[in-house]
Every structure is written in structure tokens, then in C-alpha cells.
Tab-separated table of C-alpha atoms and ligand atoms in Angstrom:
chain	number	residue	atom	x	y	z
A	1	UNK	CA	0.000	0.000	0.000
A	2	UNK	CA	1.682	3.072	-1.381
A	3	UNK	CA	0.532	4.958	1.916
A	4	UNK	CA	2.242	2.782	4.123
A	5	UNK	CA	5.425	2.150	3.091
A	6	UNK	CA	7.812	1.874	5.925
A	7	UNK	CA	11.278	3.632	4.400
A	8	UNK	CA	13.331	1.878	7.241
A	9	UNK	CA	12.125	-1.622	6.653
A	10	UNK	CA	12.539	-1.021	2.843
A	11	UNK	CA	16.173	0.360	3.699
A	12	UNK	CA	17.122	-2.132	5.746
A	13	UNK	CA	15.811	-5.105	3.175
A	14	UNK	CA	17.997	-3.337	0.389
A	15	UNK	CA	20.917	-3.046	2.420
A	16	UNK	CA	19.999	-6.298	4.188
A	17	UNK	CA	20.907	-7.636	0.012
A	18	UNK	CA	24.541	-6.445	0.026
A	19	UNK	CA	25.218	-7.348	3.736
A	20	UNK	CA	25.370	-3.490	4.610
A	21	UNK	CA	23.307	-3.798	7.578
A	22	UNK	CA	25.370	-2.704	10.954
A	23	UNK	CA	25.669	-4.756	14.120
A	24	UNK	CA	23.999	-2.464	15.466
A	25	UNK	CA	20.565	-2.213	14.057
A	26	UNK	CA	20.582	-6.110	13.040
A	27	UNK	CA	21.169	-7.448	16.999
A	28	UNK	CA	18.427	-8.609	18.850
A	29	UNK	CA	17.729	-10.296	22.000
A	30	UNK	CA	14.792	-13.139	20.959
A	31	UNK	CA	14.896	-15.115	17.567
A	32	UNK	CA	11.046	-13.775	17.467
A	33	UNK	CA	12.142	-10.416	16.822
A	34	UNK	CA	14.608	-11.056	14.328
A	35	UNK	CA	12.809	-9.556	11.046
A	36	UNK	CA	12.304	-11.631	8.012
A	37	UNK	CA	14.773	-10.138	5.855
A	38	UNK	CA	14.099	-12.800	3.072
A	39	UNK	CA	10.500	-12.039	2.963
A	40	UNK	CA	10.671	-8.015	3.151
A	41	UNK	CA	13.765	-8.416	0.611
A	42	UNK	CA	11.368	-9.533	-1.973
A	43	UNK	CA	10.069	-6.676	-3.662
A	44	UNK	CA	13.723	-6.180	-4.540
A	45	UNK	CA	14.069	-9.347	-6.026
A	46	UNK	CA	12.199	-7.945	-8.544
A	47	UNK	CA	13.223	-5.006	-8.923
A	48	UNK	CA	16.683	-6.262	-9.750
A	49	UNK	CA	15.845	-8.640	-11.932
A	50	UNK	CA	13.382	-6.487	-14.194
A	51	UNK	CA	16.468	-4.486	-14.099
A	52	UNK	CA	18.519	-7.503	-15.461
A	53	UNK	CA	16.147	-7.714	-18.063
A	54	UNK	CA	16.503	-4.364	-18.550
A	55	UNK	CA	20.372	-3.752	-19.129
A	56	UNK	CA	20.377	-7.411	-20.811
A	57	UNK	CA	18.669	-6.457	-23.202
A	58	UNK	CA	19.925	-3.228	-23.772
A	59	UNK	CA	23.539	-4.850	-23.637
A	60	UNK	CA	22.872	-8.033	-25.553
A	61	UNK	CA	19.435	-7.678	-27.888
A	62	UNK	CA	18.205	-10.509	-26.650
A	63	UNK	CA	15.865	-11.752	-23.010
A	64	UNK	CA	18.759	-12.623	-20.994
A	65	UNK	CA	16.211	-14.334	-18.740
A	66	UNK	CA	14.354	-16.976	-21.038
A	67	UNK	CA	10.481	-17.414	-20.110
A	68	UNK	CA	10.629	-21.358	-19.388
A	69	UNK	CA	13.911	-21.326	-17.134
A	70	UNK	CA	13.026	-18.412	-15.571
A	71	UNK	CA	9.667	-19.518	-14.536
A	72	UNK	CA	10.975	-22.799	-13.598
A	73	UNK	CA	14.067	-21.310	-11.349
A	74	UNK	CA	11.205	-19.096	-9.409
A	75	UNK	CA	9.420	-21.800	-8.748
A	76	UNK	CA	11.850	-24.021	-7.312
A	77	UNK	CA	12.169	-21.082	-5.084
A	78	UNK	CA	8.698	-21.388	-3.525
A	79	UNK	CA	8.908	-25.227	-3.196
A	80	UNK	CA	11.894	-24.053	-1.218
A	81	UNK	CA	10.409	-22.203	1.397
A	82	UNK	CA	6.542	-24.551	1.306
A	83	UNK	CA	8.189	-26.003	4.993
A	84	UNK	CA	8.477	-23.002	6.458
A	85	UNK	CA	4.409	-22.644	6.775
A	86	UNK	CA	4.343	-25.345	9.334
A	87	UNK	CA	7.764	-25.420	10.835
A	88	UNK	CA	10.610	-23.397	11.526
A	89	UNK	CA	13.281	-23.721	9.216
A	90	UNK	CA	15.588	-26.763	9.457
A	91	UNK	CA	18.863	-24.947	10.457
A	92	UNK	CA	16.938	-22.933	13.100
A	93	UNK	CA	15.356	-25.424	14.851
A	94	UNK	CA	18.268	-27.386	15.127
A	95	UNK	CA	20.465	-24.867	16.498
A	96	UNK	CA	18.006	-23.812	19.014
A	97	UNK	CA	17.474	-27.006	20.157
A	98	UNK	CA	21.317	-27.302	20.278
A	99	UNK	CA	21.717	-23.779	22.276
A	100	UNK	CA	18.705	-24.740	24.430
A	101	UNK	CA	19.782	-27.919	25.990
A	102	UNK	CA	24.016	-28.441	25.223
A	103	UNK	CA	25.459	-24.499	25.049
A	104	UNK	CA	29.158	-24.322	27.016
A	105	UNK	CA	28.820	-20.665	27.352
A	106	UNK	CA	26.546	-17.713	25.924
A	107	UNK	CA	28.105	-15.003	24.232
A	108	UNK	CA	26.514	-11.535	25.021
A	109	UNK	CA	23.629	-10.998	22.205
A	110	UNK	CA	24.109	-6.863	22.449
A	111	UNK	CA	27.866	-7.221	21.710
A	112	UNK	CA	29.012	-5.949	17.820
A	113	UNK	CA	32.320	-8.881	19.010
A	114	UNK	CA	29.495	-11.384	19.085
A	115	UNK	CA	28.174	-10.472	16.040
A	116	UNK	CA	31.359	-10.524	13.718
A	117	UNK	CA	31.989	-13.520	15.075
A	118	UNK	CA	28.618	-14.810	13.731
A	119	UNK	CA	29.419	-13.419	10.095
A	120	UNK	CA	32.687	-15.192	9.863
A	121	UNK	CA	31.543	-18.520	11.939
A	122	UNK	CA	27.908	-18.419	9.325
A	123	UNK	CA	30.231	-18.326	6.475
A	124	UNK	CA	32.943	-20.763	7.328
A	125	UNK	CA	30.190	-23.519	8.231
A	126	UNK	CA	28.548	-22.446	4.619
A	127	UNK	CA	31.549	-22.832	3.059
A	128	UNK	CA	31.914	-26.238	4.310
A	129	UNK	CA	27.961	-26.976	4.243
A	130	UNK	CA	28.453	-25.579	0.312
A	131	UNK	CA	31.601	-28.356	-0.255
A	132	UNK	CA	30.007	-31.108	1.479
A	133	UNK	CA	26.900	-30.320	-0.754
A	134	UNK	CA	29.016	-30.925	-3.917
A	135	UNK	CA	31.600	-33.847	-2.506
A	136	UNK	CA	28.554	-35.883	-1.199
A	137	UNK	CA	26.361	-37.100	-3.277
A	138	UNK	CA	22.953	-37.843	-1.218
A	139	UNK	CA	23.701	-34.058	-0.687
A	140	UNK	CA	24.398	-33.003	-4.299
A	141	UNK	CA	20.977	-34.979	-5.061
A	142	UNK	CA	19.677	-32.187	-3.092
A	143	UNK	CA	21.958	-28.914	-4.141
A	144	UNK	CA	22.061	-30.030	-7.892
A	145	UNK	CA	18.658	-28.593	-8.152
A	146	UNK	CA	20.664	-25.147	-7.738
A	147	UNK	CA	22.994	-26.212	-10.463
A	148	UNK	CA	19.848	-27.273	-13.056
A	149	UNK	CA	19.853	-24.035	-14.871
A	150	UNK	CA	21.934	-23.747	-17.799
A	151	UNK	CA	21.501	-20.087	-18.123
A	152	UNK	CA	22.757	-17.247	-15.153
A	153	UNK	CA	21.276	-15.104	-14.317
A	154	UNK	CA	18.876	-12.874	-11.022
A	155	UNK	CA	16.216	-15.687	-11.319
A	156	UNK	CA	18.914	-18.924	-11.013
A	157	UNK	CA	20.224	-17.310	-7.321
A	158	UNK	CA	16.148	-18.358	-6.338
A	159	UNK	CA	16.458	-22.123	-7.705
A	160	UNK	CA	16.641	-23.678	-4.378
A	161	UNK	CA	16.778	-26.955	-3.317
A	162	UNK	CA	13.413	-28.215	-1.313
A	163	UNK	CA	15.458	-31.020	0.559
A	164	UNK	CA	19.192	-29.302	1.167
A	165	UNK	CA	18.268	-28.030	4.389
A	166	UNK	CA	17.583	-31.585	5.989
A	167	UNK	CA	21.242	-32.063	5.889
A	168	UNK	CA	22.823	-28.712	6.511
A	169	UNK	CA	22.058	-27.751	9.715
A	170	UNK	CA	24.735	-30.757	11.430
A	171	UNK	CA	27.464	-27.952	9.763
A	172	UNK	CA	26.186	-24.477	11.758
A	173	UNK	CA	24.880	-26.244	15.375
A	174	UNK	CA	28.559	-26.201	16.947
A	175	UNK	CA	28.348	-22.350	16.787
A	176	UNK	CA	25.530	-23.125	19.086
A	177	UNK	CA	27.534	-24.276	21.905
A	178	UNK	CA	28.506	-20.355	22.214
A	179	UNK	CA	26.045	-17.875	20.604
A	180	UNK	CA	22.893	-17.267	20.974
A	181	UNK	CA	20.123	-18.246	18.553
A	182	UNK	CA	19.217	-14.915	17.393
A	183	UNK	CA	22.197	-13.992	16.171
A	184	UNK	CA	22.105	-16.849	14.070
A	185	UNK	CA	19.257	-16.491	12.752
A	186	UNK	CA	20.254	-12.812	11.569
A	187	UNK	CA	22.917	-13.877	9.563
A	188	UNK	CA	21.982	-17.268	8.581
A	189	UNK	CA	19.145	-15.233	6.284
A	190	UNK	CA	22.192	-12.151	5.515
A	191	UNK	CA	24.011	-15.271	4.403
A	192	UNK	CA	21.596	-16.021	1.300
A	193	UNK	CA	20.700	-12.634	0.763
A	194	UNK	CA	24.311	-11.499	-0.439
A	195	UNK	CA	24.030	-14.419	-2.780
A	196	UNK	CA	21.119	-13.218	-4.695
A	197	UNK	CA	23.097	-10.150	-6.821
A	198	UNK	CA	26.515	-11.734	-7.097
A	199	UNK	CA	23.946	-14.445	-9.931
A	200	UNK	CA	24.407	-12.308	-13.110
A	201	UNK	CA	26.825	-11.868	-16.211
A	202	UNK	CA	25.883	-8.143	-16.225
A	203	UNK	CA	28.745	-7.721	-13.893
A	204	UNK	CA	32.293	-8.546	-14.847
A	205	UNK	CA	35.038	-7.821	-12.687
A	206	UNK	CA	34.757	-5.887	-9.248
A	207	UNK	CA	38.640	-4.811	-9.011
A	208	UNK	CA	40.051	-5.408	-5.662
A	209	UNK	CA	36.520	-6.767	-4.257
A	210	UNK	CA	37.424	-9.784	-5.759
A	211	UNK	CA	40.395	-10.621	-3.401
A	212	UNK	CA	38.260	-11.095	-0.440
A	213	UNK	CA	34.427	-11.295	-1.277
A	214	UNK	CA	32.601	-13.933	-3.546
A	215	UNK	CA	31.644	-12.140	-6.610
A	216	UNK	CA	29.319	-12.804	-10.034
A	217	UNK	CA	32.827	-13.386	-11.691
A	218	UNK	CA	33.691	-16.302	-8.976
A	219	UNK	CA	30.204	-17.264	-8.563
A	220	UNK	CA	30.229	-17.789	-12.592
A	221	UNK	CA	32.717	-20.130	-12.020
A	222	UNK	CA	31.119	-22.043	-9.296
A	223	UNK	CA	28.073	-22.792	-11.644
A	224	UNK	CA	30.023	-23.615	-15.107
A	225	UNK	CA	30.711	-27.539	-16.228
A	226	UNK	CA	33.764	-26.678	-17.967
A	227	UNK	CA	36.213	-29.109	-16.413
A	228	UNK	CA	38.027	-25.956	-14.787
A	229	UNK	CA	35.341	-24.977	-12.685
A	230	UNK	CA	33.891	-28.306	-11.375
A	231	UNK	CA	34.006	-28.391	-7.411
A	232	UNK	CA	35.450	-24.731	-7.154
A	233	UNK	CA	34.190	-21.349	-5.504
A	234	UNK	CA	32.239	-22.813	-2.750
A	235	UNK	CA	32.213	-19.313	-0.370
A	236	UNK	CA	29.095	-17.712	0.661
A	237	UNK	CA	29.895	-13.968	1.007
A	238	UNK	CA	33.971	-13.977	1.301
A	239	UNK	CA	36.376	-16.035	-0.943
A	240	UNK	CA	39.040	-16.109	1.163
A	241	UNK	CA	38.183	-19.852	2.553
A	242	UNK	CA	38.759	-21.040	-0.875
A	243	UNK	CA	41.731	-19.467	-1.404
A	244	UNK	CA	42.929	-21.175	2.050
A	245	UNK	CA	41.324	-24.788	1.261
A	246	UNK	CA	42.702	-25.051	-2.056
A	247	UNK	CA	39.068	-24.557	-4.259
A	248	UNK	CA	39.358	-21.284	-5.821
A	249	UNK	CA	39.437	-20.785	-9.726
A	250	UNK	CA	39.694	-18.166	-11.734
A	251	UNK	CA	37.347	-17.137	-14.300
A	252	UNK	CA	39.118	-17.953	-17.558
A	253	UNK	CA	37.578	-19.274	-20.987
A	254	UNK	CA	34.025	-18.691	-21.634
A	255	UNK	CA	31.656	-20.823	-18.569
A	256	UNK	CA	28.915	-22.846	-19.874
A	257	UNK	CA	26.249	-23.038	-17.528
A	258	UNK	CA	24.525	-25.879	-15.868
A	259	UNK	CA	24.712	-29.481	-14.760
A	260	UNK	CA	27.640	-31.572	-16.420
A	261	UNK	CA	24.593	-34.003	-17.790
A	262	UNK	CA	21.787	-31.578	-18.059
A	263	UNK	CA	17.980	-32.412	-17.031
A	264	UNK	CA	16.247	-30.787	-20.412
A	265	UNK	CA	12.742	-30.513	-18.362
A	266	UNK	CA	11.286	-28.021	-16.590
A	267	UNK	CA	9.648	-30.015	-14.622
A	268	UNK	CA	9.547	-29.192	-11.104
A	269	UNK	CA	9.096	-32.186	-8.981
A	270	UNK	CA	11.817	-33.789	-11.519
A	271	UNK	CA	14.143	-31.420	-11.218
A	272	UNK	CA	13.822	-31.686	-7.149
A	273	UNK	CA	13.898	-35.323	-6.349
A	274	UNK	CA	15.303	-37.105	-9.820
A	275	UNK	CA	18.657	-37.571	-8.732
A	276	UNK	CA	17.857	-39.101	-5.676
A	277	UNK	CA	15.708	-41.824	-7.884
A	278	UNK	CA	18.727	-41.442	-9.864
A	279	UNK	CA	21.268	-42.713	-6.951
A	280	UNK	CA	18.905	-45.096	-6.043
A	281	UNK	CA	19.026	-47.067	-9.359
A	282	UNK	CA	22.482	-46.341	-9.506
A	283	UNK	CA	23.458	-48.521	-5.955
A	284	UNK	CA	21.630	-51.313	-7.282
A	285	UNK	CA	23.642	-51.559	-10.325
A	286	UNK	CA	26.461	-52.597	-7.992
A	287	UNK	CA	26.928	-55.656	-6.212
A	288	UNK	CA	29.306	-55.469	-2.679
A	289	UNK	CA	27.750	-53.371	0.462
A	290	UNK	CA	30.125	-51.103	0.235
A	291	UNK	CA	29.727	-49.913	-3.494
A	292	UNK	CA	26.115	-49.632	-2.559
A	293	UNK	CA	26.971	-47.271	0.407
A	294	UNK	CA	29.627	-45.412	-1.564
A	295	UNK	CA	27.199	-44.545	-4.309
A	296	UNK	CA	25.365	-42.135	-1.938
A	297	UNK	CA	28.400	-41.073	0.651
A	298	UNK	CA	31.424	-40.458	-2.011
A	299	UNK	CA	31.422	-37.662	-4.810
A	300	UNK	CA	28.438	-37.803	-8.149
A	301	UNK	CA	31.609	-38.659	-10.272
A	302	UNK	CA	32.586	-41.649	-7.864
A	303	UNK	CA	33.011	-44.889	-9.734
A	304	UNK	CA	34.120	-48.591	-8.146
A	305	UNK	CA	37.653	-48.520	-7.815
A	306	UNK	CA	38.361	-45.024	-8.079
A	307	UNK	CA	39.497	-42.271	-5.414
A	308	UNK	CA	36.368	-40.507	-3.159
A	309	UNK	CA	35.467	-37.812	-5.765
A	310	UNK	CA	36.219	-39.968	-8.870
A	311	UNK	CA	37.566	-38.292	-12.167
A	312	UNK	CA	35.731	-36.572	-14.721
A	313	UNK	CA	36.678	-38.554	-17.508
A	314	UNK	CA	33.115	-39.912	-18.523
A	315	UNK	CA	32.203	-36.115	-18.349
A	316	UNK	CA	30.986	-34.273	-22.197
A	317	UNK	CA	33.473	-32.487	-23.422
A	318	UNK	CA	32.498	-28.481	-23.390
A	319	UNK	CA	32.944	-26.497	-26.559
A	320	UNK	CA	31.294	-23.497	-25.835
A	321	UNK	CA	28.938	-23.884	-28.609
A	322	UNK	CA	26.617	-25.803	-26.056
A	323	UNK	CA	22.631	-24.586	-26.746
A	324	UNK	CA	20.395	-24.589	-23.782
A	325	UNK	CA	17.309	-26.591	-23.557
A	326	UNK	CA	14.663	-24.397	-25.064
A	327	UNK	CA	10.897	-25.630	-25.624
A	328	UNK	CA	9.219	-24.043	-28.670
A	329	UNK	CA	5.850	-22.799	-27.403
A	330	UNK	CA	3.825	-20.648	-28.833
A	331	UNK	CA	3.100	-17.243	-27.673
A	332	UNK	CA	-0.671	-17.200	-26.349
A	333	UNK	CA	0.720	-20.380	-24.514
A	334	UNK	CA	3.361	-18.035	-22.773
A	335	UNK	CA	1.048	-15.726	-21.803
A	336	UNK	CA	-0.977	-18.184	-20.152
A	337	UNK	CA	1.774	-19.248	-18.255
A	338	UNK	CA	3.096	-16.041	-17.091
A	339	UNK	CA	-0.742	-14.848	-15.876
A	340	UNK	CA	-1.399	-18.210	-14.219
A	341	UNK	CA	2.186	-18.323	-12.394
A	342	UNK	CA	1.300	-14.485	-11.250
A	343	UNK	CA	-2.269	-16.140	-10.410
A	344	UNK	CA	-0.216	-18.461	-8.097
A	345	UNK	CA	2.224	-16.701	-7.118
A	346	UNK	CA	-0.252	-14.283	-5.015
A	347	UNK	CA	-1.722	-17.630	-3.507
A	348	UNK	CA	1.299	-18.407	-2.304
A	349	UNK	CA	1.733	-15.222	-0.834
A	350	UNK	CA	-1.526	-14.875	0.522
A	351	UNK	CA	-0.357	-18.631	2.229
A	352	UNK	CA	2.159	-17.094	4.344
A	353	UNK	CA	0.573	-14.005	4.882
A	354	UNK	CA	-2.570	-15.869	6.372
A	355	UNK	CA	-0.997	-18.936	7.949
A	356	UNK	CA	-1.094	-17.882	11.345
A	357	UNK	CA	-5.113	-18.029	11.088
A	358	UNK	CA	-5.421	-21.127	8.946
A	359	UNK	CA	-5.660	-24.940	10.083
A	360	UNK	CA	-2.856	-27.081	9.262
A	361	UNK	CA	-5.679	-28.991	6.610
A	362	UNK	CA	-5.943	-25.957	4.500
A	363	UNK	CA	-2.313	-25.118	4.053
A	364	UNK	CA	-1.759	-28.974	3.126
A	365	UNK	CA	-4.364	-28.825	0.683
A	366	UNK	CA	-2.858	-25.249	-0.368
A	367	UNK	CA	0.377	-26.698	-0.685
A	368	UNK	CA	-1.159	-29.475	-3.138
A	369	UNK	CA	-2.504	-27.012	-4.774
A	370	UNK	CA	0.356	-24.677	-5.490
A	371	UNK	CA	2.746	-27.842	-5.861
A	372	UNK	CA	-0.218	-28.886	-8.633
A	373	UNK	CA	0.043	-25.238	-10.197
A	374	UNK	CA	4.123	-25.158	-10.785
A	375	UNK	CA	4.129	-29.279	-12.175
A	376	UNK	CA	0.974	-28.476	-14.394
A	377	UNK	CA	2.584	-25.040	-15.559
A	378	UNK	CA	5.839	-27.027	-16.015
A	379	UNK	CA	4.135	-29.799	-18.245
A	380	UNK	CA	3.171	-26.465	-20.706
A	381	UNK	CA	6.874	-25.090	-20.798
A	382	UNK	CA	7.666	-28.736	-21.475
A	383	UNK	CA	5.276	-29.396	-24.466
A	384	UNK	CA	4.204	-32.634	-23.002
A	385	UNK	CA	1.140	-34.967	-24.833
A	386	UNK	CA	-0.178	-35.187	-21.110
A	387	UNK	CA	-0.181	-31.175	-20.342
A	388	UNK	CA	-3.794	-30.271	-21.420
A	389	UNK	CA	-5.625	-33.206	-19.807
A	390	UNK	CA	-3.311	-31.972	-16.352
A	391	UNK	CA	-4.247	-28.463	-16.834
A	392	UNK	CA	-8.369	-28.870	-17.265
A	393	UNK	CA	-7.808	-31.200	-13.813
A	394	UNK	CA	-6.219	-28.392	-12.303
A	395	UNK	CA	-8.278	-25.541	-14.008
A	396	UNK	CA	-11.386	-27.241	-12.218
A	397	UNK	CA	-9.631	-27.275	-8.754
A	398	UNK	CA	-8.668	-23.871	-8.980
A	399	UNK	CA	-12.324	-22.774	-9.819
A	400	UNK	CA	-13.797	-24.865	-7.391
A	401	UNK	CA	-11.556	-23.445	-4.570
A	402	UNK	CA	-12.161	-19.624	-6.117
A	403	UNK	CA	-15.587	-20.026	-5.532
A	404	UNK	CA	-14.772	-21.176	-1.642
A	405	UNK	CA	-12.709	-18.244	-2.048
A	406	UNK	CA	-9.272	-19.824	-1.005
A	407	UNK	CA	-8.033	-18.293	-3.952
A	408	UNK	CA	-7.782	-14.339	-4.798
A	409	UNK	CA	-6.921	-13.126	-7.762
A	410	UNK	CA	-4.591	-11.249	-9.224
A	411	UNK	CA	-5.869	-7.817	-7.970
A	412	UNK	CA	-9.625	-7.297	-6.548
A	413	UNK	CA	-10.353	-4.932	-9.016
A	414	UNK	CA	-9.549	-7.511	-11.577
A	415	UNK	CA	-11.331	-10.250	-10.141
A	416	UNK	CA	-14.694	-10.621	-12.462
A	417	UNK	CA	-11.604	-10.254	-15.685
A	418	UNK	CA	-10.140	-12.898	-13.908
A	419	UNK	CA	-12.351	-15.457	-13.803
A	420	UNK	CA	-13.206	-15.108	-16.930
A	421	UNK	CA	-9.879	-15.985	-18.058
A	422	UNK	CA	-9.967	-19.229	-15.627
A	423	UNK	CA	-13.151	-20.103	-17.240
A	424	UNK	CA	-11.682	-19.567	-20.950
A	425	UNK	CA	-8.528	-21.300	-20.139
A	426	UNK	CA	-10.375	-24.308	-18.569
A	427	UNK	CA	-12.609	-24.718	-22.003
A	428	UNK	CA	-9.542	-24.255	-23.816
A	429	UNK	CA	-7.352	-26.921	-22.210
A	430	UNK	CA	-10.757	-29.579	-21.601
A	431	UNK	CA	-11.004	-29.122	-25.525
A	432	UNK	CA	-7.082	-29.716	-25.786
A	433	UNK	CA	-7.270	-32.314	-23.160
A	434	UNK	CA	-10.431	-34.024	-25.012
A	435	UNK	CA	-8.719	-34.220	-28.578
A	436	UNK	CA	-5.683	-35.693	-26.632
A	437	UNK	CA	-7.334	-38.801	-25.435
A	438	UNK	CA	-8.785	-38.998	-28.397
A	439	UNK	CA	-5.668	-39.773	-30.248
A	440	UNK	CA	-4.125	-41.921	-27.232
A	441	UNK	CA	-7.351	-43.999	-28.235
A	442	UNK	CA	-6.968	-43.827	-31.771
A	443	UNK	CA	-3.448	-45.011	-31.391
A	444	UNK	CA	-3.987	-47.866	-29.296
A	445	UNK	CA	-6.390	-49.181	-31.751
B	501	LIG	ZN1	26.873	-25.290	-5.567
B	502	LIG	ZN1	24.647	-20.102	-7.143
């Protein structure tokens, strides 16, 4: 509500992006009063990355964020947080529960001493939590989802892994034993914030930054599968702990983008849990215990005989001339995407606005919902036979719950333009849906 902005929340949630926040205004005494950074930072989100889109295009000609991936990386975003509207995050929990019952001593909450020490003990344990999350691979089923894009840019930085926190709160409870949860949870959320910007190619080279912080140009390299970046540039906000453990690289030839084998589908469930089905099918190829075991504890490249992390040998060779995965849709069909991910998008919202008010059965069924929305919407992107008979299934639930008025739309004042679309789209993809079983069935006879 343009009458009610609040400039110091907004300052603090822009500076809260480039970890310019002092000790002093981001100290508190209670982990209830520590503001939700994330959350208020999200209006700038956008704003970057519209101006992304912006200079991109100005710079380059061209969308440097492409519709499908885009949609796709946002979206494994809100999976992401879909948790957090019944429980406290992972890492939190854990370390309260840590602090709570096993802490050796309790540094002073009100103390800027205590509060460096947080920054540099949050991004040491990231850096390892980061490693681990690449050397592992029951881990990198989880992270890879990170890696999935084979484009870089503002949107990739919010492709976030659903499962990673189940293992990476063992790496940040020892600071426990000594600091105080809210401290924790101030910089656990600074943490991820400063990695939002450093996601784009706009920027090249930040002079003597580069030395000490994690930058686009490092964090380029981190996310390339040219055989000189693989398992480099782990930092969170400073380098510096990969220049000491022996994983830093330098940007050098041209870094092509994405997973060494990459996924091709924008489909969101798939690119969350595949690899995990993958590792599964993978152990039973083998035949000893231990292979099995080793299979999910030693590195993805890890092969029978060879060292922890393997070698990249069975890895493609990169040329440079590598294409990304891009469906050919047409354009009415990306339009209905974008307004029905905008359509979800403020359900989701309204979710975690409203979830202190709302029984645990409604945000389950919400959550089906929503997780219904993003796999439908990523059947579309995908161009797959099944999409239209998905979409009239889902086009009736989202009616249905419009009319028991779980879902708003898009603004009030558009509401009765609204469903009106719905009700269009839903004959549209029924008829789709209806000619598509018709040739399954003309097929199978
Ligand atoms: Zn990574
Ligand atoms: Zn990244």
C-alpha cells in the first residue's frame, strides 16, 4: 500500500541484500524479533531482476532471462520455502534445540564482538555446508537442483533446493555451543541474501573486491561444467576460505552453464527429487555393500575402484557452442503461463501471509494445490502430450476453490476479468485435453 510504506524496513531489506546492515541495528535479543529479511527483501528481487532484463537487453538484444527457465528457477524457489508454513526452518530449529539444551557458554547478544563472530563462523560452516553439498552425493541430489539451470542469471540465485536443508544444519549447530540463537538467525538469512546479486553476467570484474568477497565473476565459475570450474568457488559472502582450502578458480575461458549431464525438463518435482531416484538405481547396479553405500556417501563422479570424488573422464566435453534446452511454445501459450504463475504466485503469498489463522488442513491442501500449479505449468513449458488433460484437472480445482474463495486473484479490481480468463482457459485446455485422449485412443487401436 503506497501509503504505508515503511522507508526503514525497505532500507534495511535493500541493504539487508549487500550485507550493509550494521551490528547495530541487526542485533536482537529473541529469535522472534529477528525480522524476516528474506521475505521483506522480496520486492527487490524484482526489482533487480526487471532491471537484469533491462540492461540485458539493452547490452545483448536478446531476453537474458528466457520465459521457461526463468519460470521454472522461481518456482523451485517457492517449493523451497513450502516447509516453512508449518515449521521453523531446518537450520533454526536445530540450532536452538542445540543452544537450548548443550550451550558451554553464551556469548553476550548486544555485543558488535558477538556479532562478527557470527558473520565469519555463518560463512565458514557455509563454506563447508556448500563443499560437502558438492563432494557428497545424497547431498548433491539435493543442491544439484541449484545447479539445473543452464543459463545465469537474477532468477537462477532463487532455484533452491526443497530437501538441502535436511542435511545442513549438522554444519552451523557447533556455533551453538557459544552464541545465541538470534544472532544466528540474523545472519543465517544475511548469508543467502548477499548471494542473490553476485547471480548475473551483467557484472564482470569488481577490481580489488574480488580478493576477499565472492563475486558474479567467482560465482560464474562455481556454476560452469567446464572441467576448470567443477568443485570450485564454494564461499558464501567472502572467498578467502577457498583461497585457504585449495578450491578457488579463476574465471578464464568462456563458462557454460549448468549441470555436467543436463535435465532438459522443466519439470519441477523432476528437477527436485530425480537424482535421488537417480542414486537409487544407480546402488543397485552394484553388487558389494560397500559400493552400494559409496554410491550415496562419495562424490556424483565416484566410480568402483576409483578415489572418493572420482575423475571426470566420462564427463561431455564443453565447446562453448553448447545450446540450452529451449521448448518451442507458442506465444498465447506463454502468456498463459506467465498470468497463471502471477495467479499463483499471489496464492502463495496470501499462504504465508494468512498462515497464522489457517488450520494445518488448509495449508496442506494449499500446498497441493500450489505444488499442482508449478508441475501443471511445467508440463506447458515442457510441451508434453499429457499437459492439457493436467491443466483442465487443475483448471477445475482452482475454480472450485475460487468459488470457496481460497483463492484471490490477481488484484480485486480484476477479479470478475479474472475469472473469466480461468473459465476460458479451462474450455480451452478440456477441448485440448479431449482431442488428446482422443488420439491416445486412436493409437492404441
Ligand atoms: Zn553449488
Ligand atoms: Zn549459485
Amino acid at each position: 500500500m503506497a501509503g504505508n510504506i515503511d522507508y526503514e524496513v525497505m532500507s534495511a531489506g535493500i541493504r539487508g541484500m549487500f550485507f550493509m546492515l550494521t551490528p547495530n541495528e541487526s542485533s536482537f535479543e529473541k529469535v522472534e524479533e529477528v525480522p524476516h529479511y528474506v521475505q521483506q527483501a522480496t520486492p527487490f528481487f524484482i526489482l533487480l531482476m526487471v532491471l537484469e532484463l533491462v540492461v540485458g537487453f539493452l547490452k545483448t538484444g536478446a531476453p537474458v532471462i528466457p520465459l521457461g527457465d526463468g519460470v521454472t528457477s522461481l518456482a523451485a524457489g517457492m517449493i523451497s520455502r513450502l516447509p516453512m508454513l508449518l515449521v521453523r526452518g531446518c537450520e533454526l530449529s536445530a540450532y536452538m534445540f542445540v543452544w537450548d539444551r548443550y550451550r558451554l557458554m553464551e556469548l553476550p547478544w548486544d555485543c558488535a564482538w558477538t556479532w562478527w563472530f557470527m558473520f565469519l563462523g555463518v560463512d565458514f560452516a557455509y563454506y563447508w555446508v556448500h563443499r560437502f553439498a558438492h563432494e557428497v552425493s545424497f547431498i548433491w541430489a539435493a543442491h544439484q537442483v541449484h545447479h539445473s539451470s543452464e543459463h545465469y542469471n537474477l532468477t537462477t540465485a532463487l532455484r533452491q533446493s526443497l530437501t538441502q536443508q535436511f542435511t545442513s544444519w549438522i554444519f552451523y549447530v557447533p556455533l551453538a555451543l557459544v552464541a545465541p540463537p538470534s544472532i544466528f538467525a540474523v545472519h543465517i538469512q544475511l548469508n543467502l541474501l548477499y548471494q542473490f546479486w553476485i547471480h548475473t553476467e551483467m557484472i564482470k570484474d569488481l577490481g580489488p573486491l574480488e580478493w576477499i568477497f565472492n563475486t558474479p565473476k567467482h560465482h560464474r565459475v562455481h556454476h560452469g561444467r567446464n572441467l576448470y570450474c567443477i568443485d570450485k568457488n564454494y564461499g558464501g559472502i567472502l572467498i578467502i576460505w577457498d583461497r585457504l582450502f585449495g578450491t578457488f578458480a579463476e574465471e578464464k575461458e568462456k563458462v557454460v552453464f549448468g549441470l555436467v549431464f543436463p535435465i532438459n525438463t522443466f519439470e519441477i518435482l523432476y528437477v527436485q527429487l530425480h537424482y535421488f531416484f537417480y542414486l537409487w538405481g544407480r546402488s543397485q547396479t552394484y553388487t558389494t555393500l560397500a559400493d552400494k553405500v559409496s554410491t550415496f556417501l562419495n562424490g556424483p563422479s565416484w566410480q568402483p575402484g576409483k578415489g572418493r570424488l572420482g575423475d571426470h573422464v566420462d564427463n561431455p566435453p564443453v565447446t562453448g557452442k553448447e545450446i540450452p534446452h529451449q521448448p518451442s511454445w507458442s506465444l498465447p501459450q506463454q502468456v498463459y503461463v506467465v498470468i497463471h504463475f502471477l495467479l499463483v504466485l499471489r496464492t502463495y503469498h496470501d499462504l504465508f501471509e494468512n498462515k497464522a489463522i489457517l488450520s494445518h488442513f488448509t495449508i496442506l491442501g494449499m500446498v497441493l494445490y500450489i505444488l499442482l500449479t508449478l508441475t501443471s505449468l511445467g508440463y506447458i513449458i515442457d510441451q508434453r502430450p499429457t499437459a492439457a488433460i493436467l491443466e483442465t484437472v487443475r483448471c477445475v480445482i482452482m475454480v472450485t476453490l475460487q468459488r470457496y474463495g481460497y483463492v484471490a486473484p490477481l488484484l480485486s479490481s480484476l477479479a470478475v476479468p479474472t475469472e473469466a480468463f480461468v473459465s476460458l482457459s479451462l474450455l480451452y485446455w478440456a477441448l485440448q485435453g479431449f482431442s488428446q485422449l482422443l488420439s491416445i485412443k486412436r493409437k492404441a487401436d
